[in-house]
C-alpha atoms as one frame of an Amber mdcrd trajectory, in Angstrom:
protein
 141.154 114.525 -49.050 143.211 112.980 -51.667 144.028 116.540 -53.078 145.414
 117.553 -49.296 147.358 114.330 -49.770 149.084 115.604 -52.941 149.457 119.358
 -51.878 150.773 118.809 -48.233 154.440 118.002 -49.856 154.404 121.163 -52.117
 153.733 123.371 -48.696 156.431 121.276 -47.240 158.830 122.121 -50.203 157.523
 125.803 -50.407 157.997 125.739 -46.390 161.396 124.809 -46.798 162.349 127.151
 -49.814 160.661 130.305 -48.488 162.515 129.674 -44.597 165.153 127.613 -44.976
 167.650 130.165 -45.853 166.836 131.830 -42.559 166.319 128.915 -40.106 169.309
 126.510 -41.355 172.160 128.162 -39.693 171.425 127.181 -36.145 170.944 123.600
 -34.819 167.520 124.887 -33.710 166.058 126.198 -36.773 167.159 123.141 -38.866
 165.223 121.003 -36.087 162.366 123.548 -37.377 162.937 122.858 -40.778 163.237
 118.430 -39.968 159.993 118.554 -38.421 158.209 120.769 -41.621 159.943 118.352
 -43.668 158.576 115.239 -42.225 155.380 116.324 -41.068 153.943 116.720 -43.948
 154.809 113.552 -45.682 153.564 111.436 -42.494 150.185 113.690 -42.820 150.028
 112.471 -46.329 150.288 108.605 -45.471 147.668 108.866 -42.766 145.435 110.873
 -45.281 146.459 107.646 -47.879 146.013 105.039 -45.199 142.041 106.305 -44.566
 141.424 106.317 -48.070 142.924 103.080 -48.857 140.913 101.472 -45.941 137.926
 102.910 -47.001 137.326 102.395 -50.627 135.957 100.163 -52.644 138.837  97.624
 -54.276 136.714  96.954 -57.297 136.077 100.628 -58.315 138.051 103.287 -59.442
 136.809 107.260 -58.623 138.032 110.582 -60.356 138.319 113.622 -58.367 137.670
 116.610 -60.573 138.956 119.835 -60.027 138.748 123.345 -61.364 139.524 122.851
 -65.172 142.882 122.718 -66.420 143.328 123.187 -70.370 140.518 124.127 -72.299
 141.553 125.469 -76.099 139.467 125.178 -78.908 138.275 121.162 -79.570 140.420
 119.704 -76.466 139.996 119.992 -72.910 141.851 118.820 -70.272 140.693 118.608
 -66.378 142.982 118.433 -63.670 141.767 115.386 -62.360 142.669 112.186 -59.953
 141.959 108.773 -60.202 141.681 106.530 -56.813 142.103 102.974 -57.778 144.322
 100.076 -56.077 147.252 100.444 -58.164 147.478 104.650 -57.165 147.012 103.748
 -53.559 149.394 101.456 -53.323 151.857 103.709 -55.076 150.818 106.578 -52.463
 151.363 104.526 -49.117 154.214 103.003 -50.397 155.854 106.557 -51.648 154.368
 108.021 -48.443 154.908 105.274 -45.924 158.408 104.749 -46.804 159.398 108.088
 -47.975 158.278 109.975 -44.406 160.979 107.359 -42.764 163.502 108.506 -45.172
 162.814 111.900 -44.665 163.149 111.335 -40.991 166.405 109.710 -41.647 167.684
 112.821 -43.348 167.217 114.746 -40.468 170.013 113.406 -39.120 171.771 112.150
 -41.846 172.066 115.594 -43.724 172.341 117.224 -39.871 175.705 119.003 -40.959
 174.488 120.011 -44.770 174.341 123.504 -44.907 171.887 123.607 -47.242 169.767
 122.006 -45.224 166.202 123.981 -46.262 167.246 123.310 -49.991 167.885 119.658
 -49.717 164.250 119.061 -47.939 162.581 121.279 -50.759 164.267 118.994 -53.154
 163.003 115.598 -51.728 159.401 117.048 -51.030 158.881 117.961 -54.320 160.383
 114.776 -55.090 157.909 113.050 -53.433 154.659 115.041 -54.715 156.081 115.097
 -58.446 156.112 111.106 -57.973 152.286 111.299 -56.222 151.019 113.534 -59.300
 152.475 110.855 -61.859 150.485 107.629 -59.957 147.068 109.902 -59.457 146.968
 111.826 -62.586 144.164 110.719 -64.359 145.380 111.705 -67.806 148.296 110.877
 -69.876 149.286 115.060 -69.567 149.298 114.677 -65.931 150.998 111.920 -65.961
 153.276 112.996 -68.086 154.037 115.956 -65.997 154.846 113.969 -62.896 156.922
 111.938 -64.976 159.012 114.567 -65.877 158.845 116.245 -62.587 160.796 113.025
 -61.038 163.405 113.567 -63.898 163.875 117.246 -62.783 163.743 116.251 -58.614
 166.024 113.576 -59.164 168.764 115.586 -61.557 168.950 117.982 -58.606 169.253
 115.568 -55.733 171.986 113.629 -57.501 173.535 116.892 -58.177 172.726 118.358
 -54.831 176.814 118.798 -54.236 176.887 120.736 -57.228 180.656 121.889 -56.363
 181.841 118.538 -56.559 182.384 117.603 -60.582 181.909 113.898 -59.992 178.346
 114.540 -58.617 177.659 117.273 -61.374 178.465 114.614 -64.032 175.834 112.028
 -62.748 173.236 114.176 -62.612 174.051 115.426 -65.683 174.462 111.530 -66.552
 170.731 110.897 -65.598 169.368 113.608 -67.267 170.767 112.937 -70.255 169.903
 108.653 -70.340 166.405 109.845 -68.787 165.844 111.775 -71.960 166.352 109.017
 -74.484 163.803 106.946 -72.452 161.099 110.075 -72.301 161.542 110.477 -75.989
 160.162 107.075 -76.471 157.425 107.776 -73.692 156.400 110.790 -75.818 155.839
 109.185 -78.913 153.902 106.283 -77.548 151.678 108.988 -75.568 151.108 110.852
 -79.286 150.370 107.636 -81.186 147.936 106.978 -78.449 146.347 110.223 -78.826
 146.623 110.017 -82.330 144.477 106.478 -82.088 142.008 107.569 -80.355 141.451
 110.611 -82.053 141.116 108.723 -85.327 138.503 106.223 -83.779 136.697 109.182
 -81.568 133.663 109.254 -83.948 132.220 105.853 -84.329 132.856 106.002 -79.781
 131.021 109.149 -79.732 133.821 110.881 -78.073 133.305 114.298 -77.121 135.904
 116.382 -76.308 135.605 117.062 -72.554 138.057 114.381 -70.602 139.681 114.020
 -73.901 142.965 112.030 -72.248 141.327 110.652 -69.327 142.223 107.166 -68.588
 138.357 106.060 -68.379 137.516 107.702 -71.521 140.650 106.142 -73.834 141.264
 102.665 -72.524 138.269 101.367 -74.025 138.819 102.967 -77.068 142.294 101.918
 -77.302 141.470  98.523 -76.137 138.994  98.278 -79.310 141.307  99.948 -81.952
 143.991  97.768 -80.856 142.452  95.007 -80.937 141.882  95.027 -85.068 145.829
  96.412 -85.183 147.800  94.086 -83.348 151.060  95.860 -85.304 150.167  99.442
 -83.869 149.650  97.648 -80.079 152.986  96.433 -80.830 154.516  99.557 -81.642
 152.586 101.557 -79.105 154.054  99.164 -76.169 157.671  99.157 -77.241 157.652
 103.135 -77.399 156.359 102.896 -73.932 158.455 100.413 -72.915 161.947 102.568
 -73.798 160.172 105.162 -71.538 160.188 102.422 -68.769 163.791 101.447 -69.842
 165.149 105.069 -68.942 163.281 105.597 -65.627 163.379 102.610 -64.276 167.180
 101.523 -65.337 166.561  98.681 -67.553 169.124  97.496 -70.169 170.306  99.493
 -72.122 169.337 102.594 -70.166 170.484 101.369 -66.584 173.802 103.501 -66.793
 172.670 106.783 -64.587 171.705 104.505 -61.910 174.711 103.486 -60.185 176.335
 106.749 -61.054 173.437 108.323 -58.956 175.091 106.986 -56.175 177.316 110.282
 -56.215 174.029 111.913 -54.581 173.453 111.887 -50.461 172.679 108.582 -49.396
 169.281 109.329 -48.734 168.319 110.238 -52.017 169.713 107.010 -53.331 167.205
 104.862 -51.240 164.112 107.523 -51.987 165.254 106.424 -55.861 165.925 103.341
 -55.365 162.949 102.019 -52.920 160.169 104.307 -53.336 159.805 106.491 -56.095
 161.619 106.961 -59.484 162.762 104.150 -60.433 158.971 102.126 -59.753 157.767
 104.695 -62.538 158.260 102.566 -65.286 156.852  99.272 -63.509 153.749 101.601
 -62.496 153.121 102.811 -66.241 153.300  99.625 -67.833 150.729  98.359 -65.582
 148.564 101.404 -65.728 148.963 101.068 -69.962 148.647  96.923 -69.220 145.906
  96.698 -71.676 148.396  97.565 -75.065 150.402  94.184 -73.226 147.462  92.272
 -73.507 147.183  92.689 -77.242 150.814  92.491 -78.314 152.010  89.642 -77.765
 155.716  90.743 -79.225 155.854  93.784 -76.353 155.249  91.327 -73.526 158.145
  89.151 -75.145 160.599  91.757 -75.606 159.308  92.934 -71.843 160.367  89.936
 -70.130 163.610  88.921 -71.921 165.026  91.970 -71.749 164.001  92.282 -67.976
 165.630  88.798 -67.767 168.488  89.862 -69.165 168.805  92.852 -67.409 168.514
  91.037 -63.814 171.528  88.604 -64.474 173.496  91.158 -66.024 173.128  93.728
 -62.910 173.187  90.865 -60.513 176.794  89.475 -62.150 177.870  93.161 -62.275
 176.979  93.579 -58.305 179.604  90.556 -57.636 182.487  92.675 -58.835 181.822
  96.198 -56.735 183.409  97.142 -53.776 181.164 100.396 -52.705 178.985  99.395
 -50.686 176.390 101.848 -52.148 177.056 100.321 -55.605 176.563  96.887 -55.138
 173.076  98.013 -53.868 172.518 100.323 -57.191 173.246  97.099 -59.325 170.898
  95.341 -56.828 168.200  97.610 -57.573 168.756  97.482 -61.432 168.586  93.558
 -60.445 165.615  93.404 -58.628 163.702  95.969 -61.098 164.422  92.990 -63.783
 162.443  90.800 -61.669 159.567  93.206 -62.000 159.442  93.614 -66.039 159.254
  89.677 -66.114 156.192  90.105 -64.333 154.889  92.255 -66.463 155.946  90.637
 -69.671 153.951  86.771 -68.692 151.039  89.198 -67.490 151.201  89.089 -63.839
 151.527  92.386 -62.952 149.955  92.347 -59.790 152.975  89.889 -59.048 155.241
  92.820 -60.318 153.290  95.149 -57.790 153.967  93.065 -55.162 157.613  92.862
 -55.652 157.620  97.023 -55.894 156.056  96.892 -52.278 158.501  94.361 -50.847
 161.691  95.389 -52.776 160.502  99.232 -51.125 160.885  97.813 -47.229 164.200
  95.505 -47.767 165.747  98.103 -50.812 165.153 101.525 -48.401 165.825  99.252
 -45.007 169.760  98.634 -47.214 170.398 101.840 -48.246 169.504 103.482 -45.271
 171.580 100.676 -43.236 174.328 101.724 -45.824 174.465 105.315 -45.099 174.679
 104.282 -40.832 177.812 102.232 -41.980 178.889 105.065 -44.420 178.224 107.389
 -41.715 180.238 105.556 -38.719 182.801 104.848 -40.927 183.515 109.130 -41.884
 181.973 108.273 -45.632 184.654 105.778 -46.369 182.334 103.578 -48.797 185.060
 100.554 -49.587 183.843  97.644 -48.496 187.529  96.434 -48.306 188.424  98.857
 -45.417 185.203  97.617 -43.453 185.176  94.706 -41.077 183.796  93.445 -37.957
 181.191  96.407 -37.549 178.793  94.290 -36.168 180.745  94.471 -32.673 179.967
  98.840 -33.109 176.605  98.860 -34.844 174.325  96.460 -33.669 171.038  98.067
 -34.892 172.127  98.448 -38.013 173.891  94.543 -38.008 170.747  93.165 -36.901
 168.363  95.174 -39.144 170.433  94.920 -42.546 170.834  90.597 -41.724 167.092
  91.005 -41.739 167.100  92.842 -45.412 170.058  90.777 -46.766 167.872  87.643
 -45.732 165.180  89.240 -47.330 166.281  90.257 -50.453 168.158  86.912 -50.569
 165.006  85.054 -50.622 165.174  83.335 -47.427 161.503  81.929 -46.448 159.005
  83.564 -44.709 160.562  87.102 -45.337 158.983  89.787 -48.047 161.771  89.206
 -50.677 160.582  85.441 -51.215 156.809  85.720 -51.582 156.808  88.571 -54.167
 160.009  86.817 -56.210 158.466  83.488 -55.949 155.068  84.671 -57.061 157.138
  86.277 -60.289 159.409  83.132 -61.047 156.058  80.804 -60.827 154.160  82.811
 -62.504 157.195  83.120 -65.807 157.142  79.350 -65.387 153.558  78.541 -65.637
 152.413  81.744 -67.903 151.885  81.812 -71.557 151.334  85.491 -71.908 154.824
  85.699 -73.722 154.605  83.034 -76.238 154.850  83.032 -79.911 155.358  80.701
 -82.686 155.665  78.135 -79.848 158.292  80.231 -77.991 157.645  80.666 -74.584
 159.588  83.909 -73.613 158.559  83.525 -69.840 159.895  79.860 -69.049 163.279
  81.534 -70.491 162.447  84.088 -67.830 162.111  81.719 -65.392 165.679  80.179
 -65.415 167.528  83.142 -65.759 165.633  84.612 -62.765 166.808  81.572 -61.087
 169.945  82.188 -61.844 170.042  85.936 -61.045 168.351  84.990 -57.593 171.738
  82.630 -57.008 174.194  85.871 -57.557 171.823  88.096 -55.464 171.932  85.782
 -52.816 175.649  85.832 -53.124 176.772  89.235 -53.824 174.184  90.096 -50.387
 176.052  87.726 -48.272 179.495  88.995 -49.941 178.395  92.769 -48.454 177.357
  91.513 -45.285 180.695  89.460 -44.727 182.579  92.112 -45.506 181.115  94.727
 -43.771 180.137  93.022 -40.624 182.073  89.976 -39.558 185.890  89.233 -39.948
 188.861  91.683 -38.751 188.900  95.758 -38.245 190.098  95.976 -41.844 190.687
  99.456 -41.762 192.932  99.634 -39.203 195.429  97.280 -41.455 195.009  96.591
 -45.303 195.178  92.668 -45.798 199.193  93.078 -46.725 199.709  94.759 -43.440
 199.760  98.636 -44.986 197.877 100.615 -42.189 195.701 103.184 -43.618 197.151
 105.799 -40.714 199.919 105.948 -43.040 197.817 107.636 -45.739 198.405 111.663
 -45.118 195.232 113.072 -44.792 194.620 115.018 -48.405 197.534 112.112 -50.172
 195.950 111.164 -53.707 195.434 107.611 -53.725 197.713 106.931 -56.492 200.469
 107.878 -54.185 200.004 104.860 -52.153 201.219 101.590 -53.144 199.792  99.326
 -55.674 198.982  96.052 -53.972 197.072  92.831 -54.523 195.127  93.184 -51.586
 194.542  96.654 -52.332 193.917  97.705 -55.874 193.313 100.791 -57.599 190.057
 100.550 -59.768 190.236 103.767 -62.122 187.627 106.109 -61.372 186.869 104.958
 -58.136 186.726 107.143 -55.072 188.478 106.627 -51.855 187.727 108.274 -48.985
 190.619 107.167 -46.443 189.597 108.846 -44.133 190.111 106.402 -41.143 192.836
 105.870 -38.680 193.323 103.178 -36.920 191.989 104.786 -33.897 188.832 104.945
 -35.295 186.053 103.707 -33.490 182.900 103.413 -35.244 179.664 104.307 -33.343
 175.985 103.904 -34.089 173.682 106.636 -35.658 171.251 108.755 -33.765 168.306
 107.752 -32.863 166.533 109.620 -36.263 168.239 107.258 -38.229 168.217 103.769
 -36.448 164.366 104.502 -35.689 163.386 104.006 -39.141 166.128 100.793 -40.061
 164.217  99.347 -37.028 160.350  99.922 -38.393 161.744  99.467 -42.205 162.809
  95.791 -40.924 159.488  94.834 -39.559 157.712  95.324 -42.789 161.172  93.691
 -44.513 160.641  90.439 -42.045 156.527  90.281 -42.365 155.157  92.426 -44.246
 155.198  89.946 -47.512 154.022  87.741 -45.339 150.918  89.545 -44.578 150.367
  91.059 -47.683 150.106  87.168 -49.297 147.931  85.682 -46.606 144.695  84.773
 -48.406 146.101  86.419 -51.783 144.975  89.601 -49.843 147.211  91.983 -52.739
 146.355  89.516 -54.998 143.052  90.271 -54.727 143.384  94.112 -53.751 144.829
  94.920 -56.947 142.211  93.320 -59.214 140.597  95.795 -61.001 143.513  97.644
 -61.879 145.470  94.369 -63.224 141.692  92.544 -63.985 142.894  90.340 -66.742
 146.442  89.662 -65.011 144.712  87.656 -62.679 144.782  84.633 -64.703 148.306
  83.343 -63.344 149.236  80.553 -62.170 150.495  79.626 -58.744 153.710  78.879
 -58.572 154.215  74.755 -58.045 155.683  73.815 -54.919 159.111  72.472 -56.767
 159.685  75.420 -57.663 159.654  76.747 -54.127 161.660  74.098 -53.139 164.256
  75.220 -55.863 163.956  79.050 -54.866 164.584  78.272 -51.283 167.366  75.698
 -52.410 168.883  78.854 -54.830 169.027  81.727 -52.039 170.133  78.987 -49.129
 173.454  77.590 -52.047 173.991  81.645 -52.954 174.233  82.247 -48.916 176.552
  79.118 -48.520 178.540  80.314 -50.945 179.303  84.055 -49.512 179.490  82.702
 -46.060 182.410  80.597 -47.627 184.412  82.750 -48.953 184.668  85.991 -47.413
 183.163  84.923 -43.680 187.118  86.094 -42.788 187.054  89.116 -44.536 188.829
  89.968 -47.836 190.789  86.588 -49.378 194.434  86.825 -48.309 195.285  85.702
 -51.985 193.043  86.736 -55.220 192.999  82.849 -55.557 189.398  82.679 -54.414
 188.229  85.382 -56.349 189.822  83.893 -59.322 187.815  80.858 -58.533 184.683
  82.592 -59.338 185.268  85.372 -61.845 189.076  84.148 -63.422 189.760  85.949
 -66.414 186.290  87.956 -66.117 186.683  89.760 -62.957 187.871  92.682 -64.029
 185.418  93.128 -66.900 182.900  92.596 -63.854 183.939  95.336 -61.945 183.992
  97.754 -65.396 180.546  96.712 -66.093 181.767  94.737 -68.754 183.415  97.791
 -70.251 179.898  98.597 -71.518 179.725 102.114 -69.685 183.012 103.115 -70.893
 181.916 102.181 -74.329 178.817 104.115 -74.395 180.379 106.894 -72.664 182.881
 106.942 -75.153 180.445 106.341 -77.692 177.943 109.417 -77.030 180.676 111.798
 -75.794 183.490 111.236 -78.077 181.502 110.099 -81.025 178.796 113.148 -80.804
 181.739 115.169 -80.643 183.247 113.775 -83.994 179.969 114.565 -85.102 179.167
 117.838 -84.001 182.973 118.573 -85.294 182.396 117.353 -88.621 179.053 119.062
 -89.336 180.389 122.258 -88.113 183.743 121.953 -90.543 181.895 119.721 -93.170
 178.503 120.806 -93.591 178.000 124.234 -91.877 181.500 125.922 -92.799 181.952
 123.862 -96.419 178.101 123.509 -97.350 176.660 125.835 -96.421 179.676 128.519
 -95.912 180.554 127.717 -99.261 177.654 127.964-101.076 176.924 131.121 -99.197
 180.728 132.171-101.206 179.710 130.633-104.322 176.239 132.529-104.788 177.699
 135.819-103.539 180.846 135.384-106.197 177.896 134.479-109.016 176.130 137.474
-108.047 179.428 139.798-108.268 180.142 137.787-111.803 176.618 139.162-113.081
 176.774 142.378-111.626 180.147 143.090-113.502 178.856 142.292-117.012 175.658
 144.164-116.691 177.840 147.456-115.333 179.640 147.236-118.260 176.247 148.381
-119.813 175.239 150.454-117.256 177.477 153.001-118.924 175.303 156.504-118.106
 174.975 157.747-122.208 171.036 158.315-122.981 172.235 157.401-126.905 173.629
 153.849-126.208 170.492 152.860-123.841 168.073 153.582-126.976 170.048 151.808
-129.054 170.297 148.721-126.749 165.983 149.262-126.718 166.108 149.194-130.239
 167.899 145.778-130.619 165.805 144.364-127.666 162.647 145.311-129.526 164.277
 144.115-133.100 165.131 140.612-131.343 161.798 140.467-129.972 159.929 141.192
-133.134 161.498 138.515-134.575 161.062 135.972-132.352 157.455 136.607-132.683
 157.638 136.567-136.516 160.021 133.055-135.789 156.264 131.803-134.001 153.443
 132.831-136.031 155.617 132.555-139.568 156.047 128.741-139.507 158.461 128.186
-136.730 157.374 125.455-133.640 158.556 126.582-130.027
């Protein structure tokens, strides 16, 4: 069954390729093509579900198939591995992506390309199954870069539009750096087991199966703690580039150029889990190194207060969630750097209900308000969308850590877990209680920036009817450039930014179909208790023990520290509510309060984008300029000249010999053989060479 599971979303995709062209022009056919998009996707949750509820937690089992590579010494099934960890990944890539797939329906209901979009996001979905069932690293590594190819064509979907072309372009490019650290860890694991195959009596069917390697690599690594090291660090720049971590986070937010749809499939459910997934799956090269898990968890520490300071400063909507994400994906590194992964698991599943139950909430608002994405022209939309007010309060709450919703269970299981853990310690250094406080801190500013969206979208006054100086937006020509308008305080113009302005005040907001509130509504169930569920008697605790076996020795996280979590998201909400329960601050005076001189470098990331941007672009230009002028046109044009004018230099003096009289060649033989005869006589007369 679990091979119907994976193959149901390639018929979907080749469905949607092979009639798409020829159904999407009427309002009828792309019904057609909605329901062969979706269909397929729920079929392969309910096919998940049955196997999930019927196998046996402790055990793993590999379903063969017909054989895949087989060359001379190495052969390579196409296999898949059911285990916890994969079935969690499938009904949570299933489970949430059918309800995004279903929101599409509607949300992409004018797209012309309707068939080609759906093709897109099934493949997306079974390129993401292949990489959590493969039971090899070449399977794997074939739905990892199968993700990387779905994902640079959804964020590039509206090819026409440059902006869009240059983020997917954007992601392709980062995602690279990160798989060419991915490769080489893959190859030096290869390369270990291969040199430790004989005294394990490896043969060479299943050579890269998971079962066959892992306890080879767990031995081998074990008496070369310096290899584990190098082996998890490799891996861990793959993670970096898939999964947005610092320094590799920058295609993320720039991804938001793609439909909004594709940014929650991303963000919630497949991609960007990828690198959380592999480190677990690899968790056993973690165990060992004890320098890997450190430089895990800081720089997943650092990364969540660094995205979550970043969110404070962005005013699309869509953007704020895209640093959230980066954020929140922080949280789940630190897990895996102190060793509880199954706490970084858990986070995946909850962040996947509150994250998608956002973004999709985002696109309603994006969608009532005709794809203006400022939060600054928003304002009082609960009083037009109440299913999407009252299901994104019960995401921001979540997310925000509020008690008894999902966000607080998984992030308090992480924060305890940095706290108490010694997994990342060395030379008395305890890399996870470091964790610890700057997830604290990050959990403050996610708490804040998540109330700052939801004040500004929701409550206060019909912004974009009036500008907070009293310009009406009306007054914006439709088609005007924005830098035609004038430059206000309440108002600015953020370079690089896109406005939309497409609103009158006239306007009048409405709620989305029923295909897209339908799945806010069942996304904010499993946002308000599905961590609730999933903790009750350590139930994923426990599910995901054999996967994560030695991860299970965490700590609980004390009940001060609860107190301080709860006491963290409550100040952060306090805080938001504050200042922007009225809308936008008449006067930058409260703004300046928080950020002061450092707002704007908020807002520009710090300037760190520009600088790598400028950086790559620019400085591999310089580059490629000066190797084409320096080494290829100087070098190696000129020493192409030079050894073509030496040849013409000898070919002059010996045509001066080449003179066509018989006489004057025997007499130049009769020197040669003079000069030769004595040279000999020179040898064998007393002279030394």
């Amino acid at each position: 069954m679990i091979w119907i599971a994976l193959g149901l979303p390639v018929l979907g995709a080749l469905l949607q390729t092979f009639l798409g062209p020829g159904l999407q022009g009427t309002a009828g056919g792309k019904r057609i093509l909605g329901i062969l998009a979706v269909v397929p996707i729920v079929l392969s949750f309910l096919i998940g579900a049955k196997i999930a509820m019927g196998m046996d937690p402790s055990a793993a089992t590999v379903v063969a198939s017909v054989p895949w590579i087989d060359i001379k010494g190495l052969t390579i099934p196409f296999e898949l591995r059911i285990d916890t960890l994969s079935m969690t990944m499938v009904l949570i890539i299933t489970g949430i992506g059918s309800l995004i797939h279903l929101y599409s329906t509607g949300y992409m209901s004018e797209e012309k390309d309707y068939g080609r979009f759906f093709a897109y996001l099934n493949l997306f979905i079974a390129s993401m199954l292949m990489l959590v069932l493969g039971n090899n690293l070449l399977l794997l590594f074939v739905g990892w870069e199968g993700v990387g190819l779905c994902s640079y064509l959804l964020i590039g979907f509206w090819y026409e539009d440059l902006a869009n072309s240059r983020a997917a372009n954007k992601a392709f490019v980062v995602n690279r750096i990160g798989d060419w650290g991915l490769t080489l860890g893959l190859l030096l694991i290869v390369a270990t087991v291969a040199t430790h195959s004989d005294q394990h009596h490896l043969s060479d069917t299943r050579y890269l199966s998971y079962d066959t390697i892992f306890p080879i690599l767990r031995d081998a690594l074990t008496h070369n703690v310096p290899l584990a090291t190098t082996i998890g660090l490799l891996l861990f720049v793959g993670a970096c580039g898939k999964s947005a971590q610092f320094p590799l986070y920058l295609w993320l937010p720039d991804a938001m150029a793609g439909p909004t749809p594709v940014s929650a499939l991303i963000h919630a459910a497949t991609m960007v889990t990828s690198g959380v997934v592999l480190l677990n799956r690899m968790h056993v090269v973690y165990e060992i190194s004890t320098i890997a898990s450190m430089v895990v968890c800081l720089v997943g520490a650092f990364t969540a207060i660094f995205a979550a300071i970043i969110a404070c400063g962005q005013t699309d909507i869509k953007k704020v969630l895209a640093f959230s994400t980066v954020s929140q994906l922080g949280y789940m590194f630190i897990a895996c750097g102190v060793g509880a992964s199954w706490a970084g698991m858990f986070h995946v599943t909850t962040h996947a209900f509150f994250k998608a139950l956002l973004f999709l909430g985002a696109g309603a608002v994006i969608h009532a308000m005709a794809h203006d994405q400022d939060m600054r022209n928003y304002g009082n939309l609960k009083k037009y969308l109440p299913f999407t007010f009252v299901t994104m309060t019960i995401a921001w709450l979540a997310i925000a850590g509020v008690p008894l919703l999902s966000g607080s269970y998984s992030k308090e299981e992480i924060l305890g877990a940095a706290f108490e853990n010694a997994a990342a310690t060395r030379y008395g250094f305890n890399a996870g209680q470091y964790a610890g406080y700057i997830g604290l801190a990050a959990a403050l500013l996610t708490a804040f920036y998540m109330t700052r969206l939801m004040m500004l979208t929701f409550f206060g006054k019909e912004r974009w009817m009036a500008t907070p100086d009293g310009h009406e937006v009306a007054a914006i020509e439709e088609g005007e450039s924005h830098e035609e308008m004038p430059v206000d305080e309440g108002h600015e113009h953020e370079e690089g930014e896109e406005h939309h302005h497409g609103l009158t005040p006239s306007h009048r907001p409405h709620e989305v179909p029923i295909s897209m509130w339908l799945p806010l509504v069942i996304l904010a169930v499993l946002s308000a208790g599905g961590g609730w569920y999933l903790s009750q008697g350590e139930r994923f605790k426990n599910w995901l023990a054999a996967p994560t076996a030695s991860a299970l020795d965490t700590h609980e996280a004390a009940s001060y520290l609860q107190q301080i979590a709860i006491g963290v998201a409550i100040g952060g909400i306090v805080l938001g509510i504050f200042l922007y329960f009225r809308g936008l601050p008449k006067t930058k005076a409260k703004e300046f309060f928080l950020f002061r001189m450092v707002r704007g470098w908020v807002g520009s990331q710090f300037g760190y984008d520009q600088a790598m941007t400028t950086m790559s672009v620019e400085g591999g230009s310089e580059i490629a300029t000066m190797l084409d002028d320096g080494v290829d046109e100087r070098l190696i044009g000129g020493s192409g000249v030079g050894i073509g004018r030496l040849t013409e230099f000898v070919a002059g003096v010996v045509r001066v010999f080449q003179t066509g009289i018989v006489r004057m060649y025997a007499l130049s033989m009769l020197v040669g053989v003079v000069g030769l005869a004595l040279i000999v006589i020179y040898f064998f007369k007393g002279g030394h060479p």
